[in-house]
XYZ file of C-alpha atoms in Angstrom:
585
model
C 145.552 122.468 142.064
C 145.344 126.224 141.561
C 146.653 129.404 139.856
C 148.110 129.091 136.394
C 149.269 125.582 137.088
C 146.698 123.484 135.398
C 147.225 119.778 134.886
C 145.001 117.025 133.573
C 146.264 113.792 135.010
C 145.533 110.429 133.518
C 148.021 108.162 135.244
C 146.841 104.890 133.772
C 144.173 103.180 131.803
C 143.591 105.886 129.204
C 144.536 103.768 126.236
C 141.375 101.705 126.165
C 139.094 101.969 123.158
C 135.776 103.641 123.666
C 132.497 101.780 123.485
C 131.638 98.186 124.194
C 129.803 98.662 127.473
C 129.997 96.482 130.574
C 128.477 93.028 130.884
C 125.933 93.157 133.737
C 126.967 89.614 134.713
C 130.543 90.763 135.423
C 131.532 90.098 139.066
C 131.996 93.195 141.176
C 135.627 92.343 141.927
C 136.391 92.265 138.188
C 134.487 95.419 137.275
C 136.268 98.643 136.385
C 134.644 101.620 138.123
C 135.245 105.301 137.423
C 134.195 107.284 140.489
C 133.449 110.873 139.531
C 132.586 114.072 141.367
C 131.848 117.532 140.001
C 131.907 120.996 141.411
C 129.579 123.460 139.691
C 128.307 127.008 139.853
C 125.114 125.624 141.373
C 122.782 126.194 138.444
C 120.739 123.762 136.385
C 122.509 121.331 134.016
C 122.336 123.358 130.787
C 125.621 122.291 129.241
C 127.822 124.601 131.307
C 128.394 125.467 134.945
C 131.037 122.812 135.693
C 133.982 124.243 137.603
C 135.942 121.094 138.528
C 136.026 117.395 137.614
C 137.628 114.699 139.715
C 137.596 111.048 138.636
C 139.305 107.936 139.976
C 139.459 104.625 138.116
C 139.536 101.480 140.292
C 139.168 97.734 139.875
C 139.351 95.041 142.525
C 140.215 97.619 145.173
C 143.225 98.873 143.208
C 143.532 102.422 141.886
C 144.212 102.419 138.138
C 144.179 106.087 137.268
C 143.184 109.616 138.237
C 141.798 112.497 136.207
C 141.533 115.898 137.903
C 140.978 119.295 136.380
C 139.509 122.709 137.007
C 137.093 123.913 134.340
C 136.392 127.479 133.260
C 132.581 127.757 133.238
C 132.669 131.009 131.286
C 130.503 132.754 133.882
C 131.254 134.363 137.260
C 131.243 132.065 140.300
C 128.632 132.916 142.938
C 130.214 133.949 146.241
C 128.514 131.150 148.202
C 130.162 128.588 145.887
C 133.575 130.119 146.610
C 132.843 129.937 150.337
C 131.704 126.308 150.043
C 134.468 124.959 147.782
C 137.338 127.444 148.065
C 137.405 127.749 144.263
C 137.890 131.377 143.234
C 137.404 133.196 139.947
C 141.153 133.701 139.672
C 141.741 129.945 139.864
C 139.419 129.303 136.923
C 140.636 132.009 134.513
C 143.523 129.893 133.124
C 141.506 126.634 133.186
C 140.228 125.138 129.902
C 136.524 125.231 129.031
C 134.452 122.065 129.327
C 134.524 121.373 125.568
C 138.296 120.884 125.813
C 138.043 118.675 128.890
C 135.316 116.325 127.640
C 137.464 114.281 125.189
C 139.891 113.276 127.932
C 137.098 112.553 130.367
C 135.093 110.449 127.882
C 138.196 108.425 127.064
C 138.845 107.936 130.773
C 135.373 106.509 131.470
C 135.304 104.224 128.417
C 134.351 100.593 129.180
C 133.794 101.349 132.853
C 130.864 101.676 135.236
C 130.356 105.293 136.254
C 129.973 105.823 140.009
C 128.901 109.012 141.766
C 127.278 110.079 145.006
C 123.829 111.376 144.036
C 124.651 110.284 140.503
C 121.689 111.974 138.715
C 123.186 115.380 139.544
C 126.694 114.676 138.182
C 125.498 112.625 135.217
C 122.961 115.310 134.326
C 125.690 117.964 134.041
C 127.964 115.693 132.007
C 125.217 114.627 129.575
C 124.121 118.216 129.076
C 127.709 119.299 128.385
C 128.123 116.533 125.791
C 124.871 117.476 124.100
C 125.733 121.167 124.016
C 129.188 120.682 122.522
C 128.441 117.857 120.083
C 129.965 114.900 121.911
C 128.212 111.537 122.008
C 127.352 110.517 125.554
C 128.580 106.899 125.917
C 125.602 105.999 128.119
C 127.625 103.939 130.607
C 126.091 101.894 133.377
C 125.749 104.103 136.446
C 125.910 103.145 140.109
C 124.735 105.683 142.692
C 126.451 105.245 146.065
C 123.798 107.357 147.800
C 121.018 105.070 146.515
C 123.078 101.988 147.328
C 123.651 103.227 150.889
C 119.895 103.683 151.351
C 119.449 99.973 150.561
C 122.449 98.646 152.505
C 122.664 100.790 155.648
C 119.925 101.215 158.220
C 119.046 104.390 160.136
C 120.558 102.817 163.226
C 123.927 102.739 161.479
C 123.935 106.179 159.851
C 121.486 109.056 160.431
C 121.610 110.096 156.774
C 123.283 109.201 153.478
C 125.372 112.328 152.960
C 128.868 111.721 151.670
C 130.441 113.218 154.799
C 128.373 110.950 157.045
C 129.233 107.839 155.031
C 132.907 108.807 154.893
C 132.997 109.033 158.674
C 131.160 105.713 159.020
C 133.554 103.866 156.699
C 136.608 105.817 157.953
C 137.728 106.805 154.468
C 141.368 107.713 153.914
C 140.353 111.029 152.330
C 137.901 113.378 153.965
C 135.311 115.074 151.698
C 136.124 118.770 151.276
C 133.717 119.884 148.525
C 136.592 119.621 146.070
C 136.075 117.221 143.192
C 139.103 114.942 143.574
C 138.897 114.703 147.386
C 135.191 113.872 147.191
C 135.812 111.309 144.438
C 138.542 109.617 146.513
C 136.238 109.526 149.530
C 133.468 108.053 147.351
C 135.859 105.289 146.257
C 136.279 104.137 149.871
C 132.532 104.428 150.462
C 131.920 102.317 147.353
C 134.271 99.604 148.604
C 132.604 99.645 152.009
C 129.147 99.256 150.439
C 130.312 96.453 148.133
C 131.574 94.562 151.174
C 128.044 94.696 152.564
C 126.397 93.456 149.361
C 127.521 89.848 149.841
C 124.959 89.372 152.583
C 122.262 90.363 150.111
C 123.435 87.863 147.474
C 124.530 90.665 145.181
C 127.640 89.568 143.331
C 127.575 91.185 139.879
C 127.577 94.771 138.684
C 124.127 94.353 137.135
C 122.731 93.070 140.403
C 124.335 95.944 142.314
C 122.808 98.549 139.998
C 119.381 96.955 140.266
C 119.736 96.541 144.025
C 120.399 100.263 144.349
C 117.128 101.059 142.659
C 113.770 101.216 144.382
C 112.567 97.630 144.648
C 109.689 96.553 146.844
C 110.185 94.518 150.023
C 108.382 91.642 148.303
C 110.835 91.691 145.401
C 113.763 91.733 147.791
C 112.285 88.946 149.959
C 111.406 86.688 147.024
C 114.599 87.284 145.071
C 115.884 83.831 145.967
C 113.215 82.299 143.704
C 115.465 83.129 140.749
C 118.389 81.124 142.120
C 119.520 78.035 140.250
C 117.483 78.572 137.096
C 119.085 77.621 133.764
C 120.488 80.190 131.353
C 118.733 78.499 128.449
C 115.641 78.998 126.295
C 112.416 77.697 127.730
C 109.344 78.354 129.824
C 109.154 79.512 133.433
C 106.166 79.006 135.719
C 105.555 80.951 138.911
C 103.680 78.632 141.287
C 101.730 79.331 144.479
C 102.078 77.441 147.764
C 99.517 74.872 146.562
C 101.534 74.408 143.334
C 98.893 76.233 141.302
C 100.398 78.043 138.265
C 100.155 81.810 138.729
C 101.996 83.041 135.662
C 103.646 81.415 132.651
C 106.267 83.129 130.517
C 108.949 82.323 128.000
C 112.468 83.579 127.357
C 115.649 82.802 125.495
C 117.426 82.996 128.864
C 115.215 81.789 131.713
C 117.539 82.835 134.542
C 118.019 86.396 133.300
C 114.329 86.902 132.571
C 113.144 85.628 135.945
C 115.700 87.789 137.765
C 114.216 90.848 136.051
C 110.968 90.345 137.994
C 112.862 91.192 141.167
C 114.357 94.468 139.910
C 113.147 98.043 139.752
C 112.464 97.589 136.035
C 109.386 95.514 136.923
C 106.690 98.053 137.768
C 103.464 96.223 136.824
C 101.033 96.133 139.737
C 99.679 92.709 138.825
C 103.211 91.291 138.787
C 103.799 92.637 142.293
C 100.632 90.877 143.394
C 101.751 87.697 141.659
C 105.189 87.767 143.300
C 103.575 88.101 146.718
C 101.693 84.828 146.131
C 104.533 82.950 144.407
C 106.506 80.359 146.345
C 108.656 78.802 143.655
C 109.592 79.083 139.991
C 109.646 76.033 137.763
C 111.750 76.036 134.598
C 111.114 73.906 131.512
C 114.130 73.969 129.221
C 113.387 73.852 125.487
C 115.428 73.164 122.406
C 114.830 76.621 120.947
C 112.524 79.629 120.999
C 109.751 78.047 118.913
C 109.361 75.124 121.268
C 109.361 77.538 124.209
C 106.611 79.674 122.677
C 104.481 76.624 121.912
C 104.902 75.160 125.380
C 103.937 78.505 126.879
C 100.728 78.585 124.845
C 99.834 75.021 125.804
C 100.468 75.615 129.495
C 98.367 78.775 129.441
C 95.579 76.927 127.662
C 95.727 74.021 130.090
C 95.958 75.929 133.384
C 94.553 79.428 132.667
C 97.037 81.183 135.009
C 95.285 84.180 136.605
C 98.095 86.648 135.886
C 98.454 85.935 132.163
C 96.138 88.801 131.287
C 96.505 88.558 127.502
C 96.152 84.795 127.321
C 94.318 83.196 124.416
C 92.478 80.148 125.649
C 91.424 77.530 123.046
C 88.037 76.975 124.681
C 87.121 80.582 123.896
C 87.472 80.094 120.134
C 84.312 80.075 118.056
C 83.486 79.274 114.436
C 81.059 80.551 111.838
C 79.542 77.699 109.843
C 76.632 76.894 107.568
C 73.931 74.763 109.147
C 72.457 71.660 107.556
C 69.121 71.626 105.725
C 67.722 72.826 102.426
C 68.212 76.485 103.331
C 71.403 76.774 105.422
C 72.110 79.797 107.576
C 75.197 81.021 109.395
C 75.619 79.856 112.988
C 78.259 80.615 115.624
C 79.508 77.339 117.142
C 82.260 76.404 119.590
C 83.587 73.344 117.744
C 83.561 71.634 114.386
C 82.363 68.115 113.610
C 83.837 65.707 111.093
C 81.002 66.343 108.628
C 81.273 70.123 108.638
C 82.399 71.475 105.289
C 81.484 75.164 105.013
C 82.881 77.184 107.907
C 85.089 80.140 108.772
C 87.330 80.720 111.746
C 88.521 80.387 114.351
C 87.489 83.683 115.915
C 88.770 84.906 119.248
C 85.320 85.991 120.381
C 81.659 85.673 119.503
C 81.553 89.375 118.692
C 84.248 88.992 116.030
C 82.379 86.069 114.467
C 79.116 88.013 114.422
C 80.847 90.979 112.754
C 82.083 88.724 109.942
C 78.604 87.156 109.678
C 77.117 90.623 109.233
C 79.549 91.169 106.348
C 78.338 88.023 104.604
C 74.733 89.019 105.209
C 75.460 92.371 103.539
C 76.966 90.650 100.495
C 74.944 87.439 100.157
C 71.202 86.646 100.430
C 71.720 84.284 103.365
C 68.722 84.010 105.632
C 69.183 85.368 109.143
C 66.225 83.814 110.954
C 66.782 80.855 113.244
C 63.701 78.840 112.270
C 64.103 75.266 111.099
C 62.700 75.466 107.582
C 60.900 72.657 105.782
C 60.348 72.048 102.079
C 56.766 71.042 102.873
C 55.632 73.687 105.370
C 55.608 77.432 104.805
C 56.761 79.748 107.631
C 55.671 83.405 107.772
C 58.316 85.771 106.443
C 60.107 88.305 108.650
C 60.653 92.013 108.074
C 63.896 91.377 106.181
C 61.962 89.735 103.394
C 59.651 92.741 103.150
C 62.703 95.028 102.940
C 64.159 92.930 100.122
C 67.148 91.817 102.187
C 66.171 88.131 102.255
C 64.832 85.941 99.396
C 62.261 84.494 101.850
C 63.041 80.780 101.652
C 60.615 80.456 104.563
C 57.774 81.116 102.130
C 59.419 79.058 99.385
C 59.917 82.122 97.177
C 63.276 80.634 96.172
C 64.187 77.039 95.430
C 66.961 75.260 97.347
C 69.019 75.155 94.132
C 68.693 78.894 93.562
C 69.440 79.570 97.220
C 72.572 77.427 97.022
C 73.783 79.187 93.872
C 73.170 82.701 95.188
C 74.075 82.331 98.874
C 75.618 79.007 99.906
C 78.126 78.436 97.110
C 79.599 81.982 97.304
C 80.126 81.498 101.043
C 81.872 78.177 100.445
C 84.056 79.748 97.763
C 84.884 82.746 99.934
C 86.121 80.612 102.815
C 87.878 77.862 100.875
C 89.237 79.551 97.756
C 88.235 82.983 96.448
C 86.341 85.612 98.497
C 86.290 87.959 95.511
C 82.513 87.995 94.994
C 81.893 88.876 98.645
C 84.632 91.515 98.684
C 83.404 93.226 95.528
C 79.812 93.211 96.770
C 80.825 94.882 100.025
C 83.021 97.412 98.229
C 80.107 98.296 95.967
C 77.869 98.767 99.006
C 80.478 101.004 100.673
C 80.746 103.073 97.480
C 76.986 103.496 97.233
C 76.685 104.584 100.863
C 79.561 107.034 100.476
C 77.989 108.489 97.324
C 74.834 109.139 99.345
C 77.012 110.750 102.063
C 76.000 108.041 104.531
C 79.543 107.846 105.831
C 78.791 106.310 109.210
C 76.940 103.411 107.580
C 79.804 103.032 105.093
C 82.253 102.802 108.012
C 80.144 100.026 109.560
C 80.237 98.026 106.309
C 83.965 98.698 106.031
C 84.502 97.152 109.492
C 82.498 94.102 108.396
C 84.598 93.771 105.239
C 87.756 93.904 107.356
C 86.374 91.146 109.602
C 85.630 88.952 106.577
C 89.063 89.485 105.049
C 90.893 89.019 108.328
C 89.148 85.722 108.965
C 89.504 84.324 105.441
C 93.190 85.245 105.151
C 93.893 83.678 108.518
C 91.956 80.479 107.881
C 93.463 79.832 104.469
C 96.996 80.255 105.884
C 96.208 77.845 108.713
C 94.477 75.348 106.397
C 97.523 75.203 104.120
C 99.760 74.217 107.053
C 97.271 71.867 108.723
C 96.876 69.923 105.488
C 100.508 68.736 105.626
C 100.765 65.442 107.491
C 104.429 66.016 108.342
C 106.897 68.824 107.763
C 110.515 69.047 108.913
C 112.261 72.410 108.967
C 115.605 73.781 110.118
C 116.964 77.184 111.065
C 120.581 78.118 111.848
C 121.185 78.219 115.598
C 122.850 81.281 117.106
C 125.811 79.237 118.411
C 126.143 76.988 115.406
C 124.259 73.899 114.362
C 120.574 73.852 113.458
C 117.315 74.425 115.275
C 114.948 71.688 114.106
C 111.157 71.425 114.177
C 108.824 68.606 113.177
C 105.261 69.782 112.463
C 102.277 67.497 111.975
C 98.917 68.888 110.882
C 99.830 72.346 112.170
C 101.006 71.090 115.579
C 104.598 71.056 116.815
C 105.227 67.349 117.275
C 108.942 67.453 118.034
C 111.882 69.843 118.383
C 115.629 69.641 118.810
C 119.024 71.151 117.998
C 121.763 69.471 116.012
C 125.330 70.204 117.225
C 127.701 72.404 115.187
C 129.717 70.540 112.606
C 127.363 67.544 112.599
C 124.908 66.745 109.802
C 121.363 67.353 111.140
C 119.873 64.226 109.502
C 120.466 61.883 112.489
C 118.911 64.451 114.840
C 115.865 64.793 112.563
C 115.411 61.022 112.549
C 115.680 60.912 116.339
C 113.076 63.684 116.636
C 110.781 61.824 114.228
C 111.086 58.604 116.201
C 110.121 60.276 119.451
C 107.661 62.840 118.070
C 104.025 63.107 119.073
C 101.502 61.266 116.901
C 99.067 63.791 115.442
C 96.040 62.451 113.519
C 94.128 64.662 111.063
C 90.835 66.258 111.982
C 88.251 68.829 110.911
C 89.061 72.479 110.491
C 92.230 74.474 109.774
C 93.605 73.782 113.273
C 92.504 70.202 113.975
C 95.033 69.336 116.674
C 96.465 72.664 117.848
C 95.318 76.117 118.810
C 95.298 78.785 116.128
C 97.977 80.669 118.073
C 100.287 77.645 118.053
C 99.932 77.120 114.322
C 100.477 80.824 113.699
C 103.651 80.800 115.804
C 104.857 77.860 113.716
C 103.957 79.691 110.500
C 105.892 82.738 111.640
C 108.944 80.555 112.360
C 108.665 78.734 109.033
C 108.243 81.910 106.992
C 111.455 83.526 108.212
C 114.043 83.920 105.430
C 116.653 81.835 107.255
C 114.350 78.837 107.813
C 114.822 75.909 105.438
C 112.171 73.310 104.608
C 113.872 69.921 104.839
C 111.041 67.492 104.117
C 107.286 67.616 103.525
C 104.798 64.791 103.113
C 102.835 66.907 100.605
C 102.999 70.299 98.948
C 102.524 73.500 100.893
C 100.291 75.780 98.839
C 97.537 78.372 99.065
C 94.781 79.114 96.497
C 96.112 81.217 93.604
C 93.037 83.469 93.781
C 92.740 83.124 97.552
C 92.121 85.656 100.276
C 95.814 86.549 100.506
C 95.524 88.649 97.358
C 93.404 91.108 99.354
C 96.032 91.710 102.050
C 96.850 95.171 100.760
C 93.162 96.062 100.828
C 92.901 94.785 104.400
C 95.897 96.910 105.434
C 94.334 100.016 103.895
C 91.033 99.355 105.694
C 92.748 98.830 109.039
C 94.888 101.954 108.594
C 91.812 103.991 107.706
C 89.980 102.684 110.755
C 92.957 103.513 113.010
C 93.161 107.034 111.592
C 89.446 107.573 112.110
C 89.697 106.360 115.708
C 92.630 108.649 116.471
C 90.856 111.726 115.049
C 87.672 110.975 116.973
C 89.420 110.823 120.344
C 89.077 114.016 122.412
């Protein structure tokens, strides 16, 4: 193509609507590819510089259409570019500018996978041109034949991955000439030759081909077969070592797709690479829906403590803050609750978190902090806190058990079970006094303690409300029709299922109830489940689309409970985050 004769050819396939994208699971033989090549002035991709575009649309080895055009870059062509490509300034004078070419090109590549040799170069110029001239880049899937050749062909087969070398190796019908259309046609034959080699690597879909072309580790490539045969269903997957020990537990709405992602270039976590090296098989546990999958994941992590689940929350690490027995109770951090325990707060994820909340109560209430066992008959010497006026000195019997209960014990009970208002207001007053004295660091410490108290009381009262219901049945519309069903007993998921579309869910609920786990009541807000499990259930139940079908008793929280301070808690946490960000160097 040259001189004043300028033609944009689009022989076929230009009537497709833009958008939609390409399903990564589409087989390679059914995928539409647009193989593109550009000639440029050799500069950086700044929105201009394109001198020629050549594109060929193919599917299943058949050519569907061709688009070829010279482009006037609006700047002189460097002499070395003319020598390399044969494109002269005179050839480009009558050619249209890139802003006139882009509409036809974008229509041509719609709903196709874009292919190029050294694709970042060509795609970079095209994206920059779209951005400069106000066209939306369709962000197609891109396959780089140079990268694919580096994965498929060894050095013994080809000395390098240049287009000319690959064209000679695959004996392409068109020889590369540094002209856009010739190079695009040669790239088409190279693409087909590389695809023929992918079968031996178990690469059958366009998504797999794109991932295969990326930089994956030898371990990922060697262990890729572990993802074979897994179900495309919601559930839990478990990577196991040679001795069947669980290494990592995860959950997904599509087990097969999620596990395959561990063997792609998208997985860059060092600990996952280490895990894959030790893994010998992947076990899948199909679940009725996402809630059951999340709960099973939590239970498996709690039971086996997989070494590569870094952010795992193990139930045995939970601690509680409770009042001890005796005439003058004090706060104690314990690992479990007994049937007789009545005044407590938790669970906390760590001892440090429990101690921070305890410090908040000590700031607000005259609870003793010593660990002595006090007697109503024997006097114990007072500590420094009594001398400072921060303890009523029950050790020296300066306060009666009744007064101590009214001033310290009862407010703690009320704060945890119903209304923490007295504690909150006392801490706010202390923060205000410290701020008025310009003791801002001390005020920030008390603020953190207030946040710990509120966080714990809000959480426990939410969990207690759910755990107090002996049985609750709920339903949520399933994505493919029908209903996702959950049966919850005392805050624990006892059964789950899905009713088919067009069928009343009542028989499925009755079947779930008949086969559900028996869950007896117990002490605490999470008597038979971990706090994380009950919170996952709460999150599922509180979604707008979830419907409560049946409950053995009412689901309610205290009218003047801790939840009324949620806005205050959010303000405290936001203030703390802002302070932390400003203090960082």
